[in-house]
Amino acid sequence: MYLKHALALSAILASGGSIAQQCPADKQALAYPASKKIDQVDDYHGVKVADPYRWLENGNSDDTKAWIEAQNTLTQGFLEKIPARAAIRERLTKLWNFERFSVPFKEGGRYFYSRNDGLQNQAVLYTVKQLDEEPRLLLDPNKLAADGTVALAGIAVSPNGKYLAYGTAASGSDWNEWKVRDIESGNDTADHLQWVKFSGASWAHDSSGFFYSRYDAPKEATKLADVNYFQKLYFHKIGTSQDNDVLVYDRPDQKEWGFAGHVTDDGKYLVVSISQGTEQKNRVYYKELGKTGAKMLPLLDDFDASYDFIDNDGPVFLFNSNKDAPKGRIIAIDTRRPEVGKWQVIVPEAEQTLQGANVVGQRLVLDYLKDARSQVKVFTLDGKLVREVALPGIGSASGFGGKRHDKETFYSFAGFTTPAAIYRYDLASGKSSLYRQPKVDFDPSAFETRQVFYSSKDGTRVPMFIVSKKGLKLDGSNPTYLYGYGGFNISLTPAFSVPNLAWMEMGGVYAVPNLRGGGEYGKAWHEAGTKLQKQNVFDDFIGAAQWLIANKYTSPQKLAIGGGSNGGLLVGATMVQRPELFAAAIPAVGVMDMLRFHKFTIGWGWTSDYGSSDNADEFKALYAYSPLHNLKPGTCYPATLVTTADHDDRVVPAHSFKFAATEQADQAGAAPVLIRIDTKAGHGAGKPTSKQIEEVADRWGFLTKVLDMRPAPDAGAVAGNPPEPSAD
């Protein structure tokens, strides 16, 4: 129920108690579209589980299409009546209209980088020979589709600088097509590769072609849902048909193995990382490319840890690995004497978590996380510390790519209120110089970022970033958006976001806890939020909400939660476990059916984090928190806006469809339960700027309505009523 005093709630929460739920009776519930129920019951290890909305898994059926249309009509009708929505869209458009650059890289005597002039749907790829000369447009994805729904999914430049291999994704799908462009002329060759997924491209040293991975052609009608097995590694020679591509390696006996081929900078080896789903472990095989009849040889075949290849000195390979080092270390393995006892530790494990490593300018550049903040250190190739890179502040640094002979590298640096700036780093002097700095229409000095630590249910210390306007009153009245992920070893670090900036301008608080399941503190932190321990992630998220309420940042009637993909699962699980704790929930492209997720596209790969309902013990844990299966009739759930997309072939939209239909049927109160189903969009990557603005305007507009937000003193119409007519 809604309590008048946050302290009273805090006392109950702190004691581990629960609150009997009562729904407000003074509002009228929405009339939801009819969602038919079918008699579908499955047996899981003797437990009968109903699945009445199974028919919504068929996205091509007339019934599902009609249901989608009816739901979108209801949702858009609701959103269109929100006064603040148009003003929010206008402000987002103004904020988003700033020049953005990617980190430059150099290959074949040229620099390459992408640039978005502000409101372009997709960033444009440019090339220059000297950084101070006028750039030449090389590839404009905006010309590939009038509505901006075709995005670049990957690029690879040939060592001689003659060719650009590039992948495109249409409407957000994970299925990519790859083509080749002649860099000098700007024209595409006849090369055209299809059915590529979860793969980049790595060129042969002589620029004759590249290695890539793909699947067999799927059935056209079900290509966005069918399970993906048996990836294969190929070599494509420039100027030939894909039908003539050479199969380099596959494993018909291992349907779950995925292959990522990488040619070493000296061109002598093909190093193949072999993964199995999203497991944070891999195998490493290699092949001598200049040796006639050379076979693919196993180097690391125990699948016991992660081994990220960095570089090589002839037959000696350098890896970033968590083998016997949960937070990571740098090791050297001589392929001629690969026994574990003969490995050499170059940089031992540190207190901080090692996120990435590169060899540039005869130096090792290592990227660490210290309490979810970037810390970058430079070492000699034999492991002696040279210096720590002086970063511009507290935030996230990325980049630092290059090759051994390079004298420079580039990196970006961003914070919650610091737009990503690009820096050039001189390896010899250790000095950073600003290369590109965006100008955004806001005053960063008006905001502040705090990092706090709180205790989760089991006493685990969890960090959380809190970002807001300065001078925030801690009286429990602040609308707060609590965002989380907590899975797959992914770390949430400070990042600049136009949507979040707009939210804070409206008077909102943005909070990001670094939940277990992520990679912020290494292997142990990740594993503490997986499989039978997944509930820890939800407890951490609930603990963050309790801390924000107890410390008067917000109150249950002003608290919203959000997250996407695995974060959508997080939102779904916590809102059904503690519905009284939140006023609103926005689960995006979420994994909601934890009993059937592994039956679609690449879902089977997530069993390393989640477990599988095929296993009796894991089924019990999954069933206990599965968002879809823990919705209960007659419960007062928070106002909910489920978001998904018709071309999401990562987390198929059926997850969101079934969850929304069930929650609408079970909702006892008047709080709206809506689903927003985007068209010609996927899981999120490559989404056009125009679609992002529309989606965020709907999200924040929804929250202004359900959280009963009032305009901030300097936010004008953004958070409340429309502005007065202009005198002009």
XYZ file of C-alpha atoms in Angstrom:
728
model
C 0.000 0.000 0.000
C 1.053 3.626 -0.255
C 2.414 4.831 3.099
C 2.461 8.458 4.106
C 5.812 8.287 5.826
C 8.911 6.774 4.223
C 10.486 6.166 7.630
C 7.686 3.847 8.629
C 8.235 1.890 5.450
C 11.993 1.858 6.020
C 11.540 0.340 9.449
C 9.408 -2.454 8.036
C 11.809 -3.096 5.175
C 14.838 -3.087 7.428
C 13.245 -5.743 9.625
C 12.649 -7.973 6.618
C 8.892 -7.661 6.949
C 6.355 -7.395 4.189
C 3.445 -5.090 3.589
C -0.071 -6.248 2.874
C -1.044 -4.855 -0.488
C -4.100 -2.710 -1.017
C -5.011 -1.118 -4.321
C -6.233 2.474 -4.582
C -9.949 2.408 -5.240
C -10.372 5.952 -6.536
C -9.231 5.329 -10.093
C -10.735 3.411 -12.967
C -8.714 0.645 -14.583
C -8.060 0.608 -18.312
C -10.087 -1.624 -20.596
C -7.466 -3.994 -21.990
C -7.703 -5.822 -25.328
C -8.948 -9.374 -25.038
C -6.178 -11.959 -24.726
C -7.554 -15.426 -25.274
C -6.346 -18.318 -23.154
C -5.589 -21.791 -24.430
C -5.340 -25.075 -22.562
C -1.563 -25.498 -22.653
C 0.043 -27.244 -19.692
C 3.629 -28.517 -19.532
C 5.195 -30.988 -17.137
C 8.517 -29.918 -15.635
C 9.937 -32.660 -13.455
C 6.488 -33.528 -12.150
C 5.324 -29.919 -11.800
C 2.397 -28.923 -14.024
C 2.845 -25.410 -15.435
C 0.141 -23.665 -17.443
C 1.097 -21.529 -20.442
C -2.225 -20.064 -21.611
C -0.651 -17.448 -23.887
C 1.622 -19.860 -25.761
C -0.067 -18.788 -28.999
C 1.646 -15.389 -28.704
C 4.971 -17.098 -29.441
C 3.908 -17.271 -33.078
C 4.592 -13.745 -34.246
C 3.399 -14.513 -37.770
C -0.134 -15.627 -36.848
C -3.149 -13.454 -37.573
C -4.209 -13.681 -33.917
C -0.860 -12.360 -32.690
C -0.810 -9.570 -35.278
C -4.291 -8.480 -34.231
C -3.276 -8.574 -30.572
C -0.199 -6.428 -31.289
C -2.287 -3.875 -33.167
C -4.854 -3.661 -30.383
C -2.187 -3.280 -27.690
C -0.331 -0.566 -29.604
C -3.593 1.295 -30.156
C -4.308 1.246 -26.418
C -0.764 2.274 -25.491
C -0.507 5.116 -27.987
C -3.946 6.357 -26.977
C -2.788 6.509 -23.369
C 0.519 8.185 -24.164
C -0.970 10.763 -26.521
C -3.047 12.199 -23.679
C 0.005 12.983 -21.534
C 0.588 16.766 -21.623
C 4.347 16.598 -21.005
C 5.116 14.127 -23.787
C 5.458 16.628 -26.632
C 7.645 18.956 -24.572
C 9.852 16.050 -23.537
C 10.268 15.039 -27.190
C 11.178 18.609 -28.084
C 13.778 18.843 -25.321
C 15.255 15.444 -26.210
C 15.589 16.536 -29.819
C 17.441 19.675 -28.783
C 19.737 17.817 -26.389
C 20.466 15.044 -28.891
C 21.498 17.539 -31.547
C 25.229 17.576 -30.847
C 28.255 16.343 -32.778
C 29.510 12.918 -31.691
C 32.673 11.041 -32.675
C 33.950 7.513 -32.238
C 37.507 6.689 -31.179
C 39.756 6.838 -34.291
C 41.811 3.832 -35.345
C 44.558 3.482 -37.925
C 44.998 0.799 -40.574
C 46.754 0.710 -43.928
C 48.114 4.236 -43.571
C 44.705 5.803 -42.890
C 42.672 6.889 -39.895
C 39.029 5.898 -39.619
C 36.296 7.198 -37.335
C 32.545 7.713 -37.292
C 30.706 10.981 -36.762
C 27.097 11.911 -36.158
C 26.325 15.564 -36.813
C 23.561 15.481 -34.213
C 20.221 14.126 -35.357
C 21.399 11.743 -38.053
C 19.756 8.363 -37.557
C 23.088 6.582 -37.995
C 26.690 7.722 -37.556
C 28.694 8.184 -40.770
C 32.105 6.588 -41.380
C 34.973 8.889 -42.443
C 38.621 8.412 -43.349
C 41.686 10.688 -43.408
C 45.396 10.184 -43.992
C 46.313 12.978 -41.590
C 44.194 13.940 -38.585
C 44.300 17.653 -39.392
C 43.062 17.303 -42.981
C 39.491 17.482 -44.240
C 37.858 14.065 -43.739
C 36.416 12.082 -46.624
C 33.044 10.398 -46.260
C 33.505 6.673 -46.783
C 30.184 5.102 -45.845
C 26.861 6.705 -44.931
C 24.444 4.113 -43.498
C 21.636 6.685 -43.652
C 21.565 6.142 -47.413
C 20.973 2.411 -47.011
C 17.399 2.945 -45.760
C 15.255 6.069 -45.927
C 14.024 5.590 -42.351
C 17.473 4.909 -40.910
C 16.705 1.328 -39.893
C 19.825 -0.162 -41.510
C 22.856 0.195 -39.233
C 26.532 -0.642 -39.427
C 27.145 -3.818 -37.446
C 30.911 -4.033 -37.860
C 33.858 -2.882 -39.944
C 37.310 -4.248 -40.788
C 39.940 -2.507 -42.927
C 42.421 -4.575 -44.946
C 46.093 -4.263 -43.922
C 46.992 -2.595 -47.219
C 44.279 0.027 -46.746
C 42.560 -0.911 -49.994
C 39.320 -2.486 -48.759
C 36.688 -1.947 -46.110
C 34.654 -5.000 -45.100
C 31.458 -3.887 -43.413
C 28.451 -5.582 -41.893
C 24.918 -4.184 -41.834
C 21.917 -5.031 -39.686
C 18.381 -4.329 -40.900
C 15.619 -3.322 -38.469
C 17.709 -4.251 -35.461
C 18.069 -7.944 -36.286
C 21.152 -9.901 -35.205
C 21.356 -11.299 -38.740
C 24.027 -9.350 -40.626
C 25.025 -9.008 -44.257
C 28.637 -8.206 -45.099
C 29.912 -6.326 -48.123
C 33.245 -4.929 -49.304
C 33.972 -1.340 -50.349
C 36.962 -0.118 -52.330
C 38.258 2.670 -50.089
C 39.858 4.776 -52.823
C 36.853 4.834 -55.159
C 34.154 4.545 -52.502
C 32.373 1.889 -54.569
C 31.273 -1.528 -53.389
C 32.675 -4.664 -54.956
C 30.459 -7.601 -55.889
C 31.251 -9.393 -52.597
C 28.112 -10.143 -50.582
C 27.903 -12.424 -47.539
C 24.695 -13.502 -45.814
C 23.565 -15.281 -42.633
C 26.355 -13.847 -40.546
C 25.597 -13.532 -36.840
C 27.781 -12.839 -33.787
C 30.867 -12.350 -35.941
C 33.337 -9.739 -37.050
C 35.868 -10.005 -39.872
C 39.647 -10.502 -39.688
C 41.752 -9.925 -42.800
C 44.558 -12.107 -44.061
C 47.917 -10.331 -43.905
C 48.094 -10.081 -47.717
C 44.600 -8.476 -47.868
C 43.370 -11.254 -50.156
C 40.297 -11.904 -48.037
C 39.030 -12.288 -44.513
C 37.869 -14.825 -41.960
C 34.325 -14.675 -40.592
C 31.716 -16.939 -38.982
C 28.173 -17.702 -40.080
C 25.297 -20.139 -39.806
C 23.496 -22.163 -42.430
C 20.614 -20.286 -44.072
C 17.504 -20.432 -41.839
C 13.891 -20.815 -42.849
C 12.722 -17.413 -44.061
C 9.393 -17.452 -42.199
C 10.907 -18.264 -38.802
C 14.411 -16.774 -39.075
C 13.765 -14.358 -36.182
C 12.795 -17.114 -33.749
C 14.488 -20.384 -34.707
C 17.288 -21.599 -32.472
C 20.863 -20.908 -33.663
C 23.259 -23.862 -33.643
C 26.351 -25.028 -35.569
C 28.240 -21.836 -36.332
C 31.082 -22.300 -38.830
C 34.317 -20.417 -39.528
C 34.962 -19.484 -43.173
C 37.496 -17.628 -45.317
C 36.133 -15.334 -48.000
C 38.429 -14.414 -50.884
C 37.794 -10.995 -52.403
C 36.086 -11.135 -55.793
C 34.488 -14.547 -55.296
C 30.985 -15.758 -54.482
C 30.055 -16.731 -50.941
C 29.298 -20.184 -52.311
C 33.042 -20.564 -52.895
C 34.083 -19.548 -49.384
C 36.470 -22.005 -47.765
C 35.289 -23.763 -44.615
C 38.147 -23.253 -42.163
C 36.738 -24.981 -39.110
C 33.503 -26.393 -37.771
C 32.448 -28.995 -35.240
C 29.426 -31.063 -36.295
C 29.722 -32.853 -32.945
C 29.412 -29.588 -30.970
C 26.287 -27.685 -31.976
C 26.776 -24.984 -29.318
C 30.359 -24.033 -30.176
C 30.890 -20.566 -31.652
C 34.054 -19.445 -33.450
C 35.838 -16.085 -33.591
C 38.886 -16.068 -35.848
C 41.640 -13.449 -35.438
C 44.732 -13.056 -37.616
C 47.774 -11.980 -35.610
C 49.342 -8.641 -36.529
C 52.388 -10.398 -37.963
C 50.062 -12.424 -40.214
C 51.566 -15.754 -39.164
C 48.719 -17.249 -37.145
C 44.976 -17.584 -37.122
C 43.916 -17.633 -33.472
C 40.414 -19.007 -32.903
C 38.495 -18.331 -29.703
C 35.854 -21.014 -29.194
C 32.934 -20.065 -26.994
C 29.901 -21.932 -25.757
C 27.015 -19.531 -25.361
C 27.714 -16.713 -22.916
C 29.833 -18.777 -20.550
C 32.774 -16.691 -19.310
C 35.147 -19.414 -20.484
C 36.607 -20.283 -23.853
C 38.884 -22.618 -25.732
C 41.727 -21.376 -27.925
C 42.876 -23.124 -31.115
C 45.377 -21.835 -33.657
C 46.696 -22.478 -37.143
C 49.930 -21.456 -38.871
C 48.786 -19.579 -41.948
C 52.017 -19.678 -43.932
C 52.544 -23.399 -43.513
C 51.175 -25.657 -46.249
C 48.873 -28.327 -44.869
C 48.868 -26.832 -41.379
C 46.055 -28.082 -39.166
C 43.971 -26.334 -36.553
C 45.678 -27.138 -33.253
C 44.239 -26.924 -29.727
C 46.208 -24.689 -27.382
C 43.759 -24.275 -24.487
C 41.104 -26.968 -24.598
C 39.922 -27.438 -21.012
C 37.199 -24.768 -21.048
C 38.268 -23.821 -17.544
C 38.656 -20.021 -17.717
C 38.590 -17.004 -20.012
C 41.555 -16.421 -22.316
C 41.477 -13.210 -24.356
C 44.249 -13.133 -26.955
C 46.185 -9.850 -26.956
C 49.269 -10.222 -29.194
C 52.175 -12.507 -29.964
C 55.964 -12.606 -30.138
C 56.281 -15.283 -32.774
C 55.090 -18.536 -31.169
C 54.620 -16.912 -27.739
C 51.020 -15.802 -27.247
C 49.931 -13.146 -24.762
C 46.554 -13.487 -22.991
C 44.359 -11.641 -20.530
C 43.049 -14.517 -18.427
C 41.223 -15.188 -15.173
C 42.765 -18.641 -14.862
C 43.792 -18.851 -11.172
C 43.167 -15.082 -11.029
C 39.465 -14.196 -10.568
C 40.122 -10.496 -11.287
C 42.375 -11.170 -14.269
C 46.079 -11.124 -15.106
C 48.383 -11.115 -18.147
C 50.100 -14.386 -19.031
C 52.406 -15.570 -21.830
C 52.082 -19.068 -23.301
C 54.725 -20.543 -25.592
C 52.846 -22.640 -28.153
C 55.863 -24.964 -28.370
C 55.696 -25.650 -24.624
C 52.065 -24.932 -23.678
C 51.956 -26.838 -20.393
C 50.417 -24.838 -17.524
C 53.564 -25.140 -15.460
C 55.514 -23.292 -18.139
C 53.204 -20.304 -18.432
C 54.771 -16.962 -17.575
C 52.907 -14.364 -15.519
C 53.639 -10.956 -17.053
C 51.304 -8.779 -14.943
C 49.913 -10.472 -11.827
C 46.354 -10.122 -10.543
C 45.603 -6.774 -8.907
C 42.999 -5.601 -6.407
C 41.116 -3.975 -9.277
C 39.276 -5.960 -11.959
C 41.120 -6.205 -15.278
C 38.640 -5.374 -18.034
C 40.812 -5.247 -21.147
C 44.351 -5.194 -22.494
C 46.142 -4.004 -25.629
C 49.714 -3.899 -26.880
C 50.414 -0.475 -28.389
C 53.737 1.287 -28.992
C 55.752 -1.530 -27.373
C 53.671 -1.136 -24.215
C 50.925 -3.026 -22.460
C 47.920 -0.793 -21.813
C 45.617 -2.327 -19.191
C 42.106 -1.142 -18.413
C 41.001 -1.780 -14.822
C 37.794 -1.140 -12.898
C 38.071 0.322 -9.415
C 34.619 0.367 -7.815
C 33.093 0.576 -11.323
C 35.343 3.514 -12.343
C 38.046 3.318 -15.012
C 41.705 3.097 -14.062
C 44.215 2.690 -16.908
C 47.837 1.617 -16.404
C 50.775 1.271 -18.802
C 53.355 -1.506 -18.422
C 56.446 -2.609 -20.298
C 56.095 -5.832 -22.273
C 57.860 -7.685 -19.473
C 55.383 -6.415 -16.890
C 56.997 -3.400 -15.239
C 54.674 -0.523 -14.367
C 55.449 2.591 -16.402
C 52.651 4.900 -15.270
C 48.967 5.284 -14.593
C 47.144 7.249 -17.271
C 45.916 10.556 -15.867
C 42.222 10.463 -16.798
C 40.147 13.683 -16.874
C 38.079 12.679 -13.865
C 35.880 9.928 -12.426
C 34.203 8.077 -15.272
C 34.674 5.495 -18.007
C 37.568 5.301 -20.461
C 37.544 3.109 -23.558
C 39.708 2.638 -26.610
C 43.524 2.422 -26.352
C 43.719 0.269 -29.485
C 46.568 0.037 -31.960
C 49.655 -1.942 -32.888
C 53.191 -2.406 -31.625
C 54.764 0.114 -33.966
C 52.220 2.856 -33.230
C 53.408 5.876 -31.271
C 49.925 7.036 -30.374
C 46.569 5.675 -29.358
C 43.138 7.197 -28.798
C 40.546 6.836 -26.101
C 37.203 8.269 -25.099
C 36.267 9.430 -21.634
C 32.756 10.012 -20.326
C 30.850 10.394 -17.096
C 27.194 10.619 -16.171
C 27.266 14.372 -16.811
C 30.342 14.450 -19.066
C 29.697 13.808 -22.790
C 32.242 11.445 -24.338
C 35.347 13.386 -25.370
C 38.082 11.865 -27.546
C 41.733 12.080 -26.487
C 45.012 11.311 -28.253
C 47.526 9.599 -25.983
C 51.273 9.771 -26.644
C 52.837 6.465 -25.565
C 56.323 7.906 -25.074
C 55.475 10.967 -22.976
C 52.286 9.680 -21.382
C 50.468 12.889 -22.227
C 46.827 13.100 -23.288
C 45.656 15.823 -25.651
C 42.034 16.627 -26.430
C 41.093 15.636 -29.974
C 37.316 16.102 -30.056
C 34.960 17.482 -27.426
C 31.201 17.618 -27.946
C 29.108 20.626 -27.039
C 25.767 19.742 -25.497
C 23.001 22.195 -24.613
C 23.238 21.859 -20.822
C 25.272 23.051 -17.861
C 27.201 20.134 -16.342
C 28.007 22.164 -13.231
C 24.313 22.035 -12.313
C 24.530 18.297 -11.630
C 26.439 16.061 -9.279
C 27.365 12.392 -9.096
C 27.667 10.507 -5.824
C 28.810 6.965 -5.185
C 27.391 5.257 -2.111
C 27.645 1.742 -0.723
C 24.790 -0.185 0.841
C 24.230 -3.633 2.302
C 22.186 -6.208 0.448
C 19.952 -8.773 2.144
C 22.864 -11.097 2.961
C 25.165 -8.272 4.053
C 27.088 -7.971 0.776
C 28.435 -4.445 0.197
C 27.110 -3.081 -3.101
C 28.122 0.212 -4.770
C 25.589 2.567 -6.335
C 25.922 5.754 -8.382
C 23.354 8.489 -7.761
C 23.120 11.398 -10.198
C 20.876 14.429 -9.845
C 20.732 18.195 -9.840
C 22.754 19.849 -7.132
C 20.908 20.922 -4.011
C 18.628 17.886 -3.965
C 16.254 17.907 -0.988
C 16.216 14.596 0.851
C 12.561 14.649 1.797
C 11.365 11.500 0.016
C 9.589 13.439 -2.711
C 12.020 13.053 -5.628
C 10.898 10.997 -8.626
C 13.659 8.419 -9.004
C 14.573 6.068 -11.838
C 16.470 3.051 -10.512
C 18.258 1.282 -13.365
C 20.057 -2.059 -13.229
C 21.385 -5.063 -15.137
C 23.230 -7.629 -13.013
C 24.290 -10.392 -15.363
C 26.644 -11.935 -17.912
C 29.760 -10.383 -16.365
C 28.717 -6.980 -17.781
C 29.778 -3.943 -15.781
C 27.705 -0.758 -15.518
C 30.119 2.165 -15.482
C 29.557 5.934 -15.701
C 28.274 6.899 -19.153
C 26.732 10.002 -20.664
C 23.114 9.619 -21.777
C 20.827 12.231 -23.310
C 17.724 10.415 -21.991
C 19.086 10.383 -18.446
C 20.119 14.026 -18.692
C 16.580 14.966 -19.743
C 15.209 12.957 -16.810
C 17.421 14.843 -14.368
C 16.515 18.183 -15.909
C 12.913 17.266 -15.134
C 13.873 16.965 -11.468
C 14.403 13.225 -11.500
C 17.090 11.247 -9.692
C 18.999 8.588 -11.653
C 20.425 5.689 -9.599
C 22.591 2.791 -10.846
C 23.608 -0.007 -8.462
C 26.411 -2.379 -9.500
C 24.600 -5.632 -8.813
C 26.071 -9.065 -8.429
C 26.031 -10.997 -11.700
C 27.967 -8.157 -13.315
C 31.719 -7.971 -13.828
C 32.590 -5.041 -11.573
C 34.519 -7.147 -9.060
C 35.636 -10.099 -11.146
C 34.680 -13.734 -11.473
C 33.349 -14.268 -7.939
C 31.050 -11.219 -8.195
C 29.668 -12.499 -11.475
C 29.129 -16.063 -10.315
C 27.386 -14.876 -7.122
C 24.525 -13.732 -9.372
C 24.122 -16.777 -11.589
C 22.057 -19.975 -11.700
C 21.006 -21.068 -8.209
C 22.286 -17.751 -6.819
C 20.392 -15.508 -9.249
C 18.093 -14.327 -6.445
C 21.080 -12.384 -5.080
C 20.746 -10.007 -8.050
C 17.117 -9.248 -7.244
C 17.937 -8.866 -3.544
C 20.687 -6.377 -4.452
C 18.227 -4.361 -6.558
C 15.581 -4.406 -3.854
C 18.269 -3.367 -1.368
C 19.098 -0.353 -3.548
C 15.435 0.685 -3.520
C 15.264 0.272 0.245
C 18.394 2.393 0.721
C 17.028 5.195 -1.483
C 13.781 5.197 0.477
C 15.403 4.947 3.900
C 17.731 7.847 3.059
C 14.810 9.958 1.811
C 15.928 10.293 -1.781
C 12.509 9.018 -2.778
C 9.465 7.058 -1.624
C 7.557 4.072 -3.016
C 5.027 6.318 -4.725
C 7.855 8.181 -6.524
C 10.139 5.256 -7.367
C 10.364 3.715 -10.857
C 12.591 0.849 -11.954
C 13.961 0.136 -15.416
C 16.301 -2.159 -17.286
C 16.685 -3.902 -20.612
C 17.254 -7.495 -21.745
C 18.679 -9.243 -18.663
C 17.806 -5.946 -16.981
C 14.224 -6.460 -18.166
C 14.264 -9.777 -16.327
C 15.576 -7.903 -13.286
C 12.696 -5.422 -13.411
C 10.117 -8.153 -13.991
C 11.369 -10.333 -11.145
C 11.639 -7.535 -8.576
C 8.273 -5.966 -9.398
C 6.474 -9.282 -8.909
C 8.392 -10.034 -5.705
C 7.918 -6.600 -4.144
C 5.123 -4.772 -5.995
C 4.462 -2.449 -3.052
C 7.989 -1.053 -3.238
C 7.615 0.627 -6.631
C 5.177 2.986 -8.299
C 6.284 2.186 -11.848
C 8.213 -0.425 -13.799
C 9.607 -0.287 -17.333
C 10.986 -3.681 -18.383
C 12.544 -3.397 -21.858
C 13.101 -6.356 -24.213
C 13.150 -8.542 -21.114
C 13.686 -12.271 -20.595
C 10.364 -13.001 -18.886
C 9.697 -16.710 -19.476
C 12.537 -18.433 -17.647
C 11.242 -21.906 -18.503
C 11.345 -21.547 -22.312
C 13.974 -18.869 -23.075
C 16.449 -21.482 -24.330
C 14.098 -22.619 -27.088
C 14.513 -19.472 -29.215
C 17.416 -18.080 -31.293
C 20.514 -17.784 -29.094
C 18.640 -18.196 -25.808
C 20.267 -21.561 -25.138
C 23.537 -19.655 -24.697
C 22.224 -17.940 -21.573
C 21.976 -21.162 -19.580
C 25.488 -20.467 -18.250
C 24.030 -17.557 -16.289
C 20.478 -18.770 -15.735
C 20.571 -22.544 -15.765
C 17.917 -24.508 -17.634
C 14.439 -25.797 -16.878
C 15.649 -29.121 -18.300
C 17.639 -29.533 -15.070
C 15.449 -30.349 -12.055
C 17.357 -28.252 -9.508
C 17.739 -25.311 -11.872
C 14.065 -25.527 -12.835
C 13.127 -25.086 -9.191
C 15.226 -21.914 -8.938
C 13.996 -20.544 -12.283
C 10.356 -21.218 -11.490
C 10.742 -19.435 -8.158
C 11.630 -16.090 -9.785
C 10.487 -16.303 -13.421
C 8.579 -13.021 -13.936
C 5.905 -14.606 -16.125
C 5.207 -17.427 -13.696
C 5.132 -15.350 -10.513
C 2.450 -12.889 -11.514
C -0.557 -13.533 -9.285
C -4.242 -12.694 -9.907
C -5.695 -10.015 -7.683
C -2.389 -8.257 -7.017
C -1.871 -4.500 -7.184
C 1.122 -4.146 -9.499
C 3.023 -0.926 -10.240
C 2.171 1.043 -13.355
C 3.969 -0.898 -16.072
C 5.192 -0.019 -19.544
C 6.628 -3.116 -21.233
C 8.700 -2.326 -24.323
C 9.803 -4.665 -27.097
C 10.215 -4.751 -30.883
C 8.998 -6.895 -33.744
C 12.514 -7.683 -35.067
C 14.102 -8.559 -31.733
C 15.749 -11.899 -32.462
C 17.936 -11.760 -29.363
C 15.145 -11.829 -26.765
C 12.138 -12.714 -28.901
C 9.138 -10.414 -28.253
C 6.990 -13.352 -27.134
C 8.576 -12.918 -23.685
C 7.104 -9.437 -23.404
C 3.821 -10.391 -25.094
C 3.072 -13.178 -22.621
C 4.153 -11.131 -19.616
C 1.979 -8.153 -20.594
C -1.077 -10.309 -21.310
C -0.700 -12.067 -17.945
C -0.142 -8.901 -15.939
C -3.138 -7.201 -17.562
C -5.304 -10.161 -16.551
C -3.894 -10.258 -13.004
C -3.796 -6.511 -12.245
C -6.198 -5.725 -9.401
C -5.612 -2.003 -9.295
C -6.065 0.907 -11.646
C -2.370 1.400 -12.416
C -1.958 0.947 -16.180
C -0.281 -2.100 -17.678
C 0.775 -1.231 -21.217
C 3.036 -2.705 -23.859
C 4.825 -0.661 -26.501
C 5.777 -2.772 -29.536
C 8.139 -0.998 -31.904
C 8.218 -1.849 -35.605
C 11.309 -2.303 -37.779
C 13.374 -2.400 -34.600
C 15.252 -5.059 -32.675
C 17.007 -5.569 -29.364
C 18.427 -2.058 -29.357
C 21.713 -1.975 -31.251
C 21.671 0.340 -34.244
C 18.305 1.884 -33.414
C 17.866 5.133 -35.378
C 18.099 8.397 -33.458
C 14.508 9.258 -34.407
C 13.208 6.021 -32.927
C 15.274 6.497 -29.777
C 13.798 9.951 -29.238
C 10.248 8.661 -29.697
C 10.790 5.758 -27.301
C 12.402 7.891 -24.586
C 9.668 10.544 -24.882
C 7.117 7.791 -24.331
C 9.057 6.387 -21.374
C 9.532 9.673 -19.541
C 6.056 10.847 -20.516
C 4.619 7.687 -18.971
C 6.523 8.336 -15.748
C 5.399 11.967 -15.499
C 1.838 10.644 -15.566
C 2.068 7.681 -13.206
C 4.488 9.333 -10.739
C 2.397 12.514 -10.753
C 5.475 14.611 -11.481
C 5.350 18.386 -11.184
C 7.513 20.750 -13.230
C 10.960 21.406 -11.840
C 11.603 25.124 -11.237
C 13.671 25.494 -14.415
C 12.248 22.670 -16.511
C 9.358 24.598 -18.024
C 6.806 22.278 -19.562
C 9.057 19.240 -19.663
C 7.729 17.602 -16.518
C 4.206 18.817 -16.287
C 1.742 21.112 -17.953
C 2.333 22.545 -21.438
C 3.937 25.997 -21.605
C 2.018 29.217 -21.830
C 1.638 30.470 -25.422
C 4.635 32.460 -26.599
C 4.268 36.204 -27.060
C 5.871 35.723 -30.458
